[in-house]
mmCIF file of C-alpha atoms in Angstrom:
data_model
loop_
_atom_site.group_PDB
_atom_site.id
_atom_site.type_symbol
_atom_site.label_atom_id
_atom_site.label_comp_id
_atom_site.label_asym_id
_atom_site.label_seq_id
_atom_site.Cartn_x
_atom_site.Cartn_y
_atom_site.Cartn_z
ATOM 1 C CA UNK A 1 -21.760 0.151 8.765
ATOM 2 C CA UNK A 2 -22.699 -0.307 12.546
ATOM 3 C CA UNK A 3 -19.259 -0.220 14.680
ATOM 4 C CA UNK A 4 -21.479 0.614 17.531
ATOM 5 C CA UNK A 5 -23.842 -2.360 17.564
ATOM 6 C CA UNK A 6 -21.268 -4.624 16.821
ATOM 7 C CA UNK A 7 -19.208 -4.069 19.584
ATOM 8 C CA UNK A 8 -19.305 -6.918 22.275
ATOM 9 C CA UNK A 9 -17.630 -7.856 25.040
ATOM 10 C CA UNK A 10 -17.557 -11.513 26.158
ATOM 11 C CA UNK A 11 -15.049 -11.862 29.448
ATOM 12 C CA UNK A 12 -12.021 -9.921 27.905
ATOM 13 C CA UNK A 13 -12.979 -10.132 24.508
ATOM 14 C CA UNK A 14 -14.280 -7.589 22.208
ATOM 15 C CA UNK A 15 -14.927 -7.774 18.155
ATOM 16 C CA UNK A 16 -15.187 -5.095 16.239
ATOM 17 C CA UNK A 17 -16.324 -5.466 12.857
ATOM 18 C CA UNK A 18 -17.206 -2.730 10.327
ATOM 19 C CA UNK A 19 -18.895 -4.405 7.601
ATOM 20 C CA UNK A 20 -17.547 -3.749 3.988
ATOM 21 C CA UNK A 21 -20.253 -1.821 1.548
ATOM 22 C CA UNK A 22 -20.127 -0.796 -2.431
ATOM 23 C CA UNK A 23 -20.562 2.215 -3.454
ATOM 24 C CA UNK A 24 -21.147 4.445 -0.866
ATOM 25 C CA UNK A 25 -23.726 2.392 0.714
ATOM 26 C CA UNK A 26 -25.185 0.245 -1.816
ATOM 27 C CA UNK A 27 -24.290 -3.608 -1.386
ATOM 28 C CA UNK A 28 -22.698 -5.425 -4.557
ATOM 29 C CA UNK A 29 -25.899 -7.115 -5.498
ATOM 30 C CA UNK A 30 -28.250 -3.996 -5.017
ATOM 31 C CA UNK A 31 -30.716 -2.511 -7.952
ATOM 32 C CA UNK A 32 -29.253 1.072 -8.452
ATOM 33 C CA UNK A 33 -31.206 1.520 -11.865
ATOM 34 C CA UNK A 34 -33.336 0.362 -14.335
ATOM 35 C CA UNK A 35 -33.243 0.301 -18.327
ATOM 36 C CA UNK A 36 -36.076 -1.182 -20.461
ATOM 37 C CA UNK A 37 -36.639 -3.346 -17.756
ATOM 38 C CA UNK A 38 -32.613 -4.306 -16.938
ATOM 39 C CA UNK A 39 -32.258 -4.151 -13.710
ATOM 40 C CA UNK A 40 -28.662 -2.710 -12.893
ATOM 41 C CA UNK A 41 -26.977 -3.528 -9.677
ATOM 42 C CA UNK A 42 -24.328 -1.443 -8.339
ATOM 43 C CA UNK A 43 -21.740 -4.417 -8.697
ATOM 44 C CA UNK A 44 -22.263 -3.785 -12.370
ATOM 45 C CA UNK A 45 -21.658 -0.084 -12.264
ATOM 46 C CA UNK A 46 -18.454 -0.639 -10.323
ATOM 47 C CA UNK A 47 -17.070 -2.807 -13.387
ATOM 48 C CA UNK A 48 -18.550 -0.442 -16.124
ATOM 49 C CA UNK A 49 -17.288 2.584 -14.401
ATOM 50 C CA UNK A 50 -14.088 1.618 -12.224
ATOM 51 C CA UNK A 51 -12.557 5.279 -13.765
ATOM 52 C CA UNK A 52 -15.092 7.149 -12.088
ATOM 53 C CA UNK A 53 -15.962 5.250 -8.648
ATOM 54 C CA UNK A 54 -12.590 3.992 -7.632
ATOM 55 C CA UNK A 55 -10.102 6.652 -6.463
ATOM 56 C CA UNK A 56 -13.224 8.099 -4.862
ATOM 57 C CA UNK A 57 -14.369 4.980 -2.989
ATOM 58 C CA UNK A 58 -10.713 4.905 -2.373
ATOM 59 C CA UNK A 59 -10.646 8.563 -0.584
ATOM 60 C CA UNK A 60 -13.603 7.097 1.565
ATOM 61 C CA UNK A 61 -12.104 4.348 2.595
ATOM 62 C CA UNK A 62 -9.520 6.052 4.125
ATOM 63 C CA UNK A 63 -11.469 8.375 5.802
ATOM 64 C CA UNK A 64 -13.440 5.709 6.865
ATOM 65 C CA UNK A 65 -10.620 3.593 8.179
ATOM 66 C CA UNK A 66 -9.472 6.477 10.231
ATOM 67 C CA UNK A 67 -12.212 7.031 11.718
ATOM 68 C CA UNK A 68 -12.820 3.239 12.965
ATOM 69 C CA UNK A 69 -9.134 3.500 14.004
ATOM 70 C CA UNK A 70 -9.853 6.225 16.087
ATOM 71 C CA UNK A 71 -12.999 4.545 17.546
ATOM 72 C CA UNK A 72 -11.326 1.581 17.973
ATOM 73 C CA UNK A 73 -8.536 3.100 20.113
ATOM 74 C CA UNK A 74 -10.989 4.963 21.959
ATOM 75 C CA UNK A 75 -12.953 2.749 22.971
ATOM 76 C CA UNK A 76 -10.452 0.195 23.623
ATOM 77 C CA UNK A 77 -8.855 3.078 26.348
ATOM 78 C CA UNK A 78 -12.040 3.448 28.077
ATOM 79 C CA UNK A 79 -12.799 -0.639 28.604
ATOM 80 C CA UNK A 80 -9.225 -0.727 30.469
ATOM 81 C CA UNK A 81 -9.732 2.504 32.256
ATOM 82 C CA UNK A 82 -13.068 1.173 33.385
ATOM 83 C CA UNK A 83 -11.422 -2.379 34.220
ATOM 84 C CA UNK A 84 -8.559 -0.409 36.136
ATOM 85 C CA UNK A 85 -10.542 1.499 37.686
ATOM 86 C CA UNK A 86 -9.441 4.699 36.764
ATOM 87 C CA UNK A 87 -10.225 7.651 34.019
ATOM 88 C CA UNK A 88 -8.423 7.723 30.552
ATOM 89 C CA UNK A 89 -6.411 10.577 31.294
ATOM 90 C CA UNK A 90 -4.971 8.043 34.817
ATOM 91 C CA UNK A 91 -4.921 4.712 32.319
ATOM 92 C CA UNK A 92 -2.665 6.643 29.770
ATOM 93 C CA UNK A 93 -0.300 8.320 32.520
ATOM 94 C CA UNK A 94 -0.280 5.131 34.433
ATOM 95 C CA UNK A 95 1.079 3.016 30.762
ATOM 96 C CA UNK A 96 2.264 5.416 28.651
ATOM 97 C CA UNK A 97 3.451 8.419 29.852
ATOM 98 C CA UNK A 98 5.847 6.285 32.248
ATOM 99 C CA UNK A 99 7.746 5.002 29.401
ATOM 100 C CA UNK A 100 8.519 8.406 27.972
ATOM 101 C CA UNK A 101 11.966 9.069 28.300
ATOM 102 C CA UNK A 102 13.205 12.796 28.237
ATOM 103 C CA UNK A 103 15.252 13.417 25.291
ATOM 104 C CA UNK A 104 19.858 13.209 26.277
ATOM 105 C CA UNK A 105 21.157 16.460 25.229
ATOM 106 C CA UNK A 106 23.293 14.561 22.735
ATOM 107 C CA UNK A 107 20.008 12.911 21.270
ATOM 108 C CA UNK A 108 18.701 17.177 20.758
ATOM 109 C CA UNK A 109 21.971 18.093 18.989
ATOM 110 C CA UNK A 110 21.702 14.942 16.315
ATOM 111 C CA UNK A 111 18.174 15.982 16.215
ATOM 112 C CA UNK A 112 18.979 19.451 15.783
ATOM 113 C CA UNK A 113 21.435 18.545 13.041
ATOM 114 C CA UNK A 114 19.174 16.903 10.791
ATOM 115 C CA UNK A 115 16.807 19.505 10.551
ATOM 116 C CA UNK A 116 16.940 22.503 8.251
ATOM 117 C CA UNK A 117 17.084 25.987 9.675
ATOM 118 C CA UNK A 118 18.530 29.063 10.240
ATOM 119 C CA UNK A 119 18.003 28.736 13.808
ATOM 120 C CA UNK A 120 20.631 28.460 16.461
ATOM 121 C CA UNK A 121 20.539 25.232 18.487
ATOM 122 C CA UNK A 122 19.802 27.202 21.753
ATOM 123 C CA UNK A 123 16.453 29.144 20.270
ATOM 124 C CA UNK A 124 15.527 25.712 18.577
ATOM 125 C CA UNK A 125 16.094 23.415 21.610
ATOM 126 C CA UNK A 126 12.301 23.800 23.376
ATOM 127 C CA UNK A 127 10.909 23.325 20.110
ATOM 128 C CA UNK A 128 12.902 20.288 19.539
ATOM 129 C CA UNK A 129 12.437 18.963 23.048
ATOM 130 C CA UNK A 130 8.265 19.447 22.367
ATOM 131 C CA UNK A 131 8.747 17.877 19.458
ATOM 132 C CA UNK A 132 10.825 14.668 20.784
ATOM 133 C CA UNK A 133 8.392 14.171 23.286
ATOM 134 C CA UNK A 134 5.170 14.291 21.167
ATOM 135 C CA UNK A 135 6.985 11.507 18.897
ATOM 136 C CA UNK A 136 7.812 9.377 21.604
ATOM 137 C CA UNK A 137 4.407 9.718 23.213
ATOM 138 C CA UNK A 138 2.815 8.768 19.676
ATOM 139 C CA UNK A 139 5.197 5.624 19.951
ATOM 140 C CA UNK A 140 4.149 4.610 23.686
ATOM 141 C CA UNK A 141 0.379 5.042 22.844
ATOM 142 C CA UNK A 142 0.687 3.286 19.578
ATOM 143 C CA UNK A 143 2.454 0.039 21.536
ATOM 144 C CA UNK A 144 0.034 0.627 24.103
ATOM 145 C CA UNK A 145 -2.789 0.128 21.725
ATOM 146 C CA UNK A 146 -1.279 -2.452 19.866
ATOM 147 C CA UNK A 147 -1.091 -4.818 23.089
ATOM 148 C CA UNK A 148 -4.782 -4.286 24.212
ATOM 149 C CA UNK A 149 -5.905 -4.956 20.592
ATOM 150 C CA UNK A 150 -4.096 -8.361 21.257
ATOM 151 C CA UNK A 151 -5.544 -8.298 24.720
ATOM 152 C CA UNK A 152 -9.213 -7.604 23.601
ATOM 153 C CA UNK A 153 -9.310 -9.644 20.590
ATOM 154 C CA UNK A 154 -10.447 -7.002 17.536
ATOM 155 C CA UNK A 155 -10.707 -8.086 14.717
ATOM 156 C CA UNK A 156 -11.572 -5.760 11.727
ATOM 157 C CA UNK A 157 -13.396 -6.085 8.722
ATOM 158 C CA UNK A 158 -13.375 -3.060 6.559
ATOM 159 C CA UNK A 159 -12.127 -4.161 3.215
ATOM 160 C CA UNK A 160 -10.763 -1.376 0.601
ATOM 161 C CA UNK A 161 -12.336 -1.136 -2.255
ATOM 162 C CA UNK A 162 -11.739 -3.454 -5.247
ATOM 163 C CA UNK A 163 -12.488 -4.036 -9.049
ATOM 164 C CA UNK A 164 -11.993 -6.761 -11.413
ATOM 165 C CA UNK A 165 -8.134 -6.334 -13.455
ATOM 166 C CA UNK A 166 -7.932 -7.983 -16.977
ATOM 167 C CA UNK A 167 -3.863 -10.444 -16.352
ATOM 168 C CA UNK A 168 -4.327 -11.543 -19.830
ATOM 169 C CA UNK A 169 -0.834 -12.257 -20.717
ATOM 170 C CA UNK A 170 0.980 -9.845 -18.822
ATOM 171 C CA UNK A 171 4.092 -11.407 -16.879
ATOM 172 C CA UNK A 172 3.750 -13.233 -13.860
ATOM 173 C CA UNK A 173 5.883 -14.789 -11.287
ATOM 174 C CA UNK A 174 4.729 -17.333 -9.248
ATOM 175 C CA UNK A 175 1.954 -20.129 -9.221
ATOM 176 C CA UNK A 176 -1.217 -19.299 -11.683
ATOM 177 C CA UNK A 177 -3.680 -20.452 -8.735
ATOM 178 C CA UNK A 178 -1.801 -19.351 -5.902
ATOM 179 C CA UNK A 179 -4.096 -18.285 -3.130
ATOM 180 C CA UNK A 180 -2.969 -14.477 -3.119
ATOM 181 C CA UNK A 181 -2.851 -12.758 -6.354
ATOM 182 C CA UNK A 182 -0.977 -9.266 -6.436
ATOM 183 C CA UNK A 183 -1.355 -7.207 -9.408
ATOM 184 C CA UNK A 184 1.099 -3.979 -9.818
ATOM 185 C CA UNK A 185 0.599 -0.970 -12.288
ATOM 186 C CA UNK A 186 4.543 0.542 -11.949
ATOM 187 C CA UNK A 187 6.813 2.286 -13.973
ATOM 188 C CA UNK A 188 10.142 1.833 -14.031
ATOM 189 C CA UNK A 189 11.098 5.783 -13.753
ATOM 190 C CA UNK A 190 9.051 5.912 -10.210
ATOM 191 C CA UNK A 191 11.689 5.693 -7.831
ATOM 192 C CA UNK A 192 8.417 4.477 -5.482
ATOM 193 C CA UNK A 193 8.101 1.180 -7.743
ATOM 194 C CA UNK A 194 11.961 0.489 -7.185
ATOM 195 C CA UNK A 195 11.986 0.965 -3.643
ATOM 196 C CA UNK A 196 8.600 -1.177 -3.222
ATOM 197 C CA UNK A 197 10.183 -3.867 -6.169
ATOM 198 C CA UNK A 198 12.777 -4.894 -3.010
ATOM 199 C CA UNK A 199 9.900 -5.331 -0.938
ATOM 200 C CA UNK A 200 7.611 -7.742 -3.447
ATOM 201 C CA UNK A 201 10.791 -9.518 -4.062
ATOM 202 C CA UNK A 202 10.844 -10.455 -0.493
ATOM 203 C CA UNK A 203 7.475 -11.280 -0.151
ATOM 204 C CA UNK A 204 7.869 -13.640 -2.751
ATOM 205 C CA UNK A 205 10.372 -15.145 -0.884
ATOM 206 C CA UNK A 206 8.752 -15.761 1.833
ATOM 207 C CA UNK A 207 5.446 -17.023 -0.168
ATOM 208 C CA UNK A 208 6.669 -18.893 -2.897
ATOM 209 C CA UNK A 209 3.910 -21.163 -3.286
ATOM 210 C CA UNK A 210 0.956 -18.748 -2.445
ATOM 211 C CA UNK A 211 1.780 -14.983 -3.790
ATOM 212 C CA UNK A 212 1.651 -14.756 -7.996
ATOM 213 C CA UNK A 213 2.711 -11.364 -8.677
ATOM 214 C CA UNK A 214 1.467 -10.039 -11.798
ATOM 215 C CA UNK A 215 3.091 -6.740 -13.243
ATOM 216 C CA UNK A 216 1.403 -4.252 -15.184
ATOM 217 C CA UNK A 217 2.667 -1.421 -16.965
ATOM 218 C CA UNK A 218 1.580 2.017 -16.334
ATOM 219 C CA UNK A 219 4.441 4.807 -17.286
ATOM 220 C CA UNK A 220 3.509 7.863 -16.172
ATOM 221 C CA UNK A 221 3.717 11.313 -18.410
ATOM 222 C CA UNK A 222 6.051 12.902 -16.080
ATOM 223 C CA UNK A 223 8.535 10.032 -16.725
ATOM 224 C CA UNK A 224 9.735 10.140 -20.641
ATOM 225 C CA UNK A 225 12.430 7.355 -19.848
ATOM 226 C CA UNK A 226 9.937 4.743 -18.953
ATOM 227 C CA UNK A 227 7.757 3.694 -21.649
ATOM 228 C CA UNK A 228 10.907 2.504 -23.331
ATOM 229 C CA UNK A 229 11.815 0.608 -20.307
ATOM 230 C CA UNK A 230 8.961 -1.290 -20.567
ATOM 231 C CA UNK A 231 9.318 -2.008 -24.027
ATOM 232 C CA UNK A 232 12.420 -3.289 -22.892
ATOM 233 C CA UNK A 233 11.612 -5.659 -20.253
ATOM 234 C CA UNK A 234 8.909 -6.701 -22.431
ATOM 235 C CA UNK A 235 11.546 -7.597 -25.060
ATOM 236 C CA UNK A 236 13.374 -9.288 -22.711
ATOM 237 C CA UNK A 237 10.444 -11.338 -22.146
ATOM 238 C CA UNK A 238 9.793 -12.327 -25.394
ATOM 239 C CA UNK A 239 13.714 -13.863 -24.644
ATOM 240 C CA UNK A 240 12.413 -15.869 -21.404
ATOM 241 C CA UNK A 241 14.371 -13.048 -18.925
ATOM 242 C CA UNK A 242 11.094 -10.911 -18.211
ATOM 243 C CA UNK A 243 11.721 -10.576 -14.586
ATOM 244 C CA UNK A 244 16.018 -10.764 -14.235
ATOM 245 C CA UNK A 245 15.651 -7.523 -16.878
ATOM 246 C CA UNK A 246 12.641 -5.686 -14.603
ATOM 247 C CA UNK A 247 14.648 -6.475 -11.717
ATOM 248 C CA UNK A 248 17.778 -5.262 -13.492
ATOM 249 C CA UNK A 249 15.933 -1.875 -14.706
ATOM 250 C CA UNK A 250 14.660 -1.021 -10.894
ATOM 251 C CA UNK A 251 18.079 -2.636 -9.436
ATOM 252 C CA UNK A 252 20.307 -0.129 -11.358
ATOM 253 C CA UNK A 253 17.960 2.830 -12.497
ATOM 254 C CA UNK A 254 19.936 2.938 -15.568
ATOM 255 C CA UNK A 255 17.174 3.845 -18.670
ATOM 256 C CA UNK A 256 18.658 5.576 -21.526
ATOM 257 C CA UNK A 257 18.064 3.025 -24.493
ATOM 258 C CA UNK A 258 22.275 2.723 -24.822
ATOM 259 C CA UNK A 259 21.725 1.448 -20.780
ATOM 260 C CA UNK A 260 18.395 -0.588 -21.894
ATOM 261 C CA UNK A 261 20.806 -2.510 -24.493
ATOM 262 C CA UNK A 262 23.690 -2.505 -22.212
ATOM 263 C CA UNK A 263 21.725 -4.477 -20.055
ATOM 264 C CA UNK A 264 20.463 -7.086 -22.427
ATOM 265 C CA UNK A 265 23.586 -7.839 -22.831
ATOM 266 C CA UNK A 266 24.112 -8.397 -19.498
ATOM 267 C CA UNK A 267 21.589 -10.993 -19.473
ATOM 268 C CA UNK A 268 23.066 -12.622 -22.492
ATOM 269 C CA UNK A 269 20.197 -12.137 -24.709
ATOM 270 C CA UNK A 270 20.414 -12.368 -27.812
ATOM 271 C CA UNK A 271 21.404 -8.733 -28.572
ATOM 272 C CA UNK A 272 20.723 -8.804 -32.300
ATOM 273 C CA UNK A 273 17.017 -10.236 -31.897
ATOM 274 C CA UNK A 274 16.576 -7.670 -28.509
ATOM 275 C CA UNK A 275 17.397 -4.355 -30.460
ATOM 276 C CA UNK A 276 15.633 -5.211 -33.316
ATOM 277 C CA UNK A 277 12.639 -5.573 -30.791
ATOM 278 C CA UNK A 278 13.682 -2.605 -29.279
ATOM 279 C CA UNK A 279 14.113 -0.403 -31.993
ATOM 280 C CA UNK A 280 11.672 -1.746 -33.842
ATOM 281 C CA UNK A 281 8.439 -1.002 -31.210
ATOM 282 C CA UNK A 282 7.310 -4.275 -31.483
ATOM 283 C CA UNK A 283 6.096 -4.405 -27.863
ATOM 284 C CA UNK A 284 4.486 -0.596 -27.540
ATOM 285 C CA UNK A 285 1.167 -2.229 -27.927
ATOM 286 C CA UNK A 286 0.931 -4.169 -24.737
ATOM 287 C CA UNK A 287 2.602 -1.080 -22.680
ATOM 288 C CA UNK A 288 0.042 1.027 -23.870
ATOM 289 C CA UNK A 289 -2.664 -1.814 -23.475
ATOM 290 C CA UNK A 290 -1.603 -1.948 -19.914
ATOM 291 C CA UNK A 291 -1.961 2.087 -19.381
ATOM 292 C CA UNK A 292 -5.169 1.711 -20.770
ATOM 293 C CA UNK A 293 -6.124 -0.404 -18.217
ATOM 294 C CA UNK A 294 -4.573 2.107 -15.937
ATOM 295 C CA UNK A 295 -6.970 4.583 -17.166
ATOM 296 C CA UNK A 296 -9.784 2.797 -17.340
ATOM 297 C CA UNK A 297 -9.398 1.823 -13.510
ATOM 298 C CA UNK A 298 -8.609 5.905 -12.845
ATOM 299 C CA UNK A 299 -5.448 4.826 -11.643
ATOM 300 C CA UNK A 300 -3.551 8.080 -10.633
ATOM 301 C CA UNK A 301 0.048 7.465 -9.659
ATOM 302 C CA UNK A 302 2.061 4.400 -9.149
ATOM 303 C CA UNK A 303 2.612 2.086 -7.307
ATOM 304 C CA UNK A 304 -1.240 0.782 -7.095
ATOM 305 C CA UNK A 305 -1.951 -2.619 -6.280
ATOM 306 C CA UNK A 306 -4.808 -4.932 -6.572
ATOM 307 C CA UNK A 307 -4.419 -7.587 -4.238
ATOM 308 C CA UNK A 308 -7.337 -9.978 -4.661
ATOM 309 C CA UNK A 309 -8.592 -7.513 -6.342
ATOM 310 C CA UNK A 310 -8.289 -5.507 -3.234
ATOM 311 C CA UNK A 311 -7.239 -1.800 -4.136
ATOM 312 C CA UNK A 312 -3.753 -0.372 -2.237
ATOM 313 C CA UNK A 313 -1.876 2.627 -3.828
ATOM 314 C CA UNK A 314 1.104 4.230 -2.379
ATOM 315 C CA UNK A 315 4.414 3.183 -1.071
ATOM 316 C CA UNK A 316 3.541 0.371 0.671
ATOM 317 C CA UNK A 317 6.422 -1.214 2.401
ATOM 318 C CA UNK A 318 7.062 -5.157 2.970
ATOM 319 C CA UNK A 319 5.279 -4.994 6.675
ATOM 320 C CA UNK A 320 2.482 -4.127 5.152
ATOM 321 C CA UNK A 321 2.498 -6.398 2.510
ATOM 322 C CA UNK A 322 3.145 -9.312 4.391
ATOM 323 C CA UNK A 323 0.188 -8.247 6.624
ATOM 324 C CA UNK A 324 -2.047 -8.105 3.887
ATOM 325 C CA UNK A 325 -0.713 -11.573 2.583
ATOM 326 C CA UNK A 326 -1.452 -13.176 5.569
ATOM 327 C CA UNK A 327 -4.635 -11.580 6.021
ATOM 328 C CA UNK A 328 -5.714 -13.076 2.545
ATOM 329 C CA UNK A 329 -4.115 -16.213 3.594
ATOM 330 C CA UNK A 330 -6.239 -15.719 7.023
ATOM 331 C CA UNK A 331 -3.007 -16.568 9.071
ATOM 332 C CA UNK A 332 -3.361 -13.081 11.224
ATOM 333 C CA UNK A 333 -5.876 -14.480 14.284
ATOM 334 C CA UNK A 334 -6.178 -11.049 15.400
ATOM 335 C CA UNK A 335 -6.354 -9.455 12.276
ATOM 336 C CA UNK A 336 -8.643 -10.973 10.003
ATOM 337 C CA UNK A 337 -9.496 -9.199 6.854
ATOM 338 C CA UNK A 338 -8.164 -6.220 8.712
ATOM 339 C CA UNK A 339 -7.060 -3.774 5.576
ATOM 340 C CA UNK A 340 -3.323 -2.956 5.521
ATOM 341 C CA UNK A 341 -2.521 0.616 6.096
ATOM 342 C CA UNK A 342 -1.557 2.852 3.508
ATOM 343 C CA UNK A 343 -0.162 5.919 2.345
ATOM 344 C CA UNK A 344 -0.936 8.048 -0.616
ATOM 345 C CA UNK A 345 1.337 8.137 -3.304
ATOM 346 C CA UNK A 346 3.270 11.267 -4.350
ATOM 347 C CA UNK A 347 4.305 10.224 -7.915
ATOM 348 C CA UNK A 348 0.307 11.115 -9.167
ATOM 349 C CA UNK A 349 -0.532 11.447 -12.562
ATOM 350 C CA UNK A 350 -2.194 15.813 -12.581
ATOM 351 C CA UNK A 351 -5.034 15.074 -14.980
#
C-alpha cells in the first residue's frame, strides 16, 4: 500500500486510497509456491487455509486501518492549517477547542454518580472535570474531521479481509441475488447476537430488495443452552417459521427446552411434529455442520459477519451496517468501499 503517493490534491479535493492486498502483501493472483509443477497462488491458500490466515489478516487490518485513520486525519489538519494560514495547534483551537463547553456542576454530580468508587465527589471532581473535557474534545475533533473529509473528498479503499462461506441450505431471508449478501455465524446464548439481531432486522427493513441475510449457526462452548436453540429454530424451520422462532429465541432470551417448546407453541406449530424433532436430534447435524464451518474459517467469537464475503466480527451496530450496505451498494459518494468500523468481540471462543 502507498497512502503517500496516492494522495492528491486537485482545487479542494484530495483522494486517498489505500489499496487492498492478500496475505500480507501478496495479491490474490500471486505464485506463493510450487508443487510438481502446480503453481499455487496465494488466493488459493486463503481458501485452503481460511483457519489459519483469517483472524490474523483480520488483526492487521485493524492495525492497518488505524493507522490510515490516523494519517488521514493528520494530514487532512495540516492541508486546512496550511489553507488558513495558520499551524495545527491554531487550526484546532480556532474549530475545536471553541466548541468545548466546560462541564455544569450538575452535569459532574450525574457524572460522578454513575461511576464506581469509594471516592468522595469533592476529591473526584478534577478528575472528572479532566475527564469531561478530554471526551468532549474527542467529540469536537471527531465532527471536525468528519466535515473536512466531506470538504476534501476522501475516499478510502482498504477492504477487510474476506473468504469464500459455503450458504448451502442454511436459512435465508431476503432475495437469493440481492446485491448485498450478509452472512452471520451467532448463537442464540450471545447476548451480542440479540442485541445486533434488532439491528439486521432493521437493515432489512430498510433494504428489502437488496440485503439477503443468511444465518449460520455457531454456538459457542461457553453457552450450553444454545446448541439446543438452534436445533430449535431449525425445527421450526422445517415447519416454514425459521425466522418468527430465531426472532422469538433472541426477542425473549428464554432457552430451557420447556421455553424452546413453549415457544413453538406460540407460533402454532405443530407441537407434536416440533418435539419429536426436538427431542429426537434430528437437526444436530446441520448445527454442527455450521460450527464446522465456524472452525474451519477460525472464527473466534460471535457475532462475525461476512458481508460480500467481506469479514466484520464484533458488535457491530445498525450505523455501521447500513454504512457498509451502502458502501456495497456504492450509494456513500464520499465513502466508497470505505470499510465499516469495528469492534472486537468479547464473547471469544479461548482455544
Amino acid at each position: 500500500m502507498s497512502t503517500k503517493n496516492s494522495l492528491i490534491a486537485l482545487g479542494l479535493g484530495i483522494a486517498l486510497c489505500a489499496f487492498p492486498v492478500s496475505g500480507f502483501g501478496q495479491k490474490d493472483s500471486s505464485v506463493v509456491a510450487e508443487i510438481a509443477g502446480r503453481k499455487v497462488t496465494a488466493n488459493e491458500l486463503q481458501e485452503k487455509q481460511a483457519g489459519k490466515l483469517l483472524q490474523a489478516q483480520y488483526k492487521y487490518y485493524l492495525a492497518e486501518r488505524d493507522a490510515l485513520e490516523q494519517y488521514i486525519g493528520d494530514q487532512l489538519l495540516e492541508l486546512q492549517a496550511k489553507k488558513e494560514g495558520v499551524t495545527v495547534d491554531e487550526l484546532l483551537k480556532r474549530h475545536v477547542s471553541v466548541n468545548v463547553k466546560e462541564p455544569t456542576e450538575d452535569q459532574l454530580r450525574f457524572y460522578y454518580e454513575g461511576v464506581q468508587t469509594d471516592e468522595s465527589y469533592e476529591s473526584a471532581r478534577a478528575n472528572i472535570i479532566d475527564t469531561v473535557h478530554q471526551l468532549r474534545t474527542k467529540k469536537a475533533r471527531d465532527a471536525y474531521l468528519a466535515d473536512l473529509r466531506a470538504e476534501y473528498g476522501v475516499v478510502v479503499e482498504l477492504s477487510q479481509p474476506s473468504a469464500h462461506v459455503e450458504v448451502a441450505d442454511d436459512p435465508r431471508i431476503g432475495p437469493e441475488n440481492a446485491p448485498v449478501q450478509i452472512i452471520e455465524f451467532a448463537d442464540y446464548e450471545c447476548p451480542y447476537c440479540q442485541k445486533v439481531n434488532e439491528d439486521l432486522a432493521r437493515v432489512r427493513e430498510q433494504f428489502p430488495n437488496q440485503v439477503s441475510l443468511v444465518y449460520k449457526d455457531f454456538p459457542l462452548p461457553m453457552h450450553p443452552l444454545a446448541p439446543k436453540a438452534a436445533q430449535a429454530a431449525r425445527c421450526a424451520g422445517a415447519q416454514g417459521k425459521f425466522w418468527e422462532y430465531h426472532d422469538s429465541l433472541f426477542q425473549t432470551k428464554k432457552l430451557q427446552t420447556s421455553e424452546l417448546k413453549k415457544q413453538a407453541a406460540a407460533l402454532k406449530l405443530d407441537t407434536a411434529r416440533f418435539d419429536q424433532c426436538l427431542d429426537g436430534g434430528e437437526q444436530i447435524a446441520p448445527v454442527k455442520k455450521d460450527a464446522q464451518e465456524a472452525q474451519r474459517l477460525g472464527l473466534q467469537g460471535t457475532p462475525s459477519f461476512f458481508i460480500n464475503g467481506h469479514f466484520m466480527t464484533g458488535s457491530i451496530g445498525f450505523m455501521k451496517l447500513r454504512e457498509t450496505v451502502l458502501q456495497e451498494l456504492g450509494a456513500a459518494p464520499t465513502a466508497k468501499k470505505q470499510s465499516a468500523a469495528l469492534t472486537p468481540s468479547t464473547d471469544e471462543v479461548k482455544k
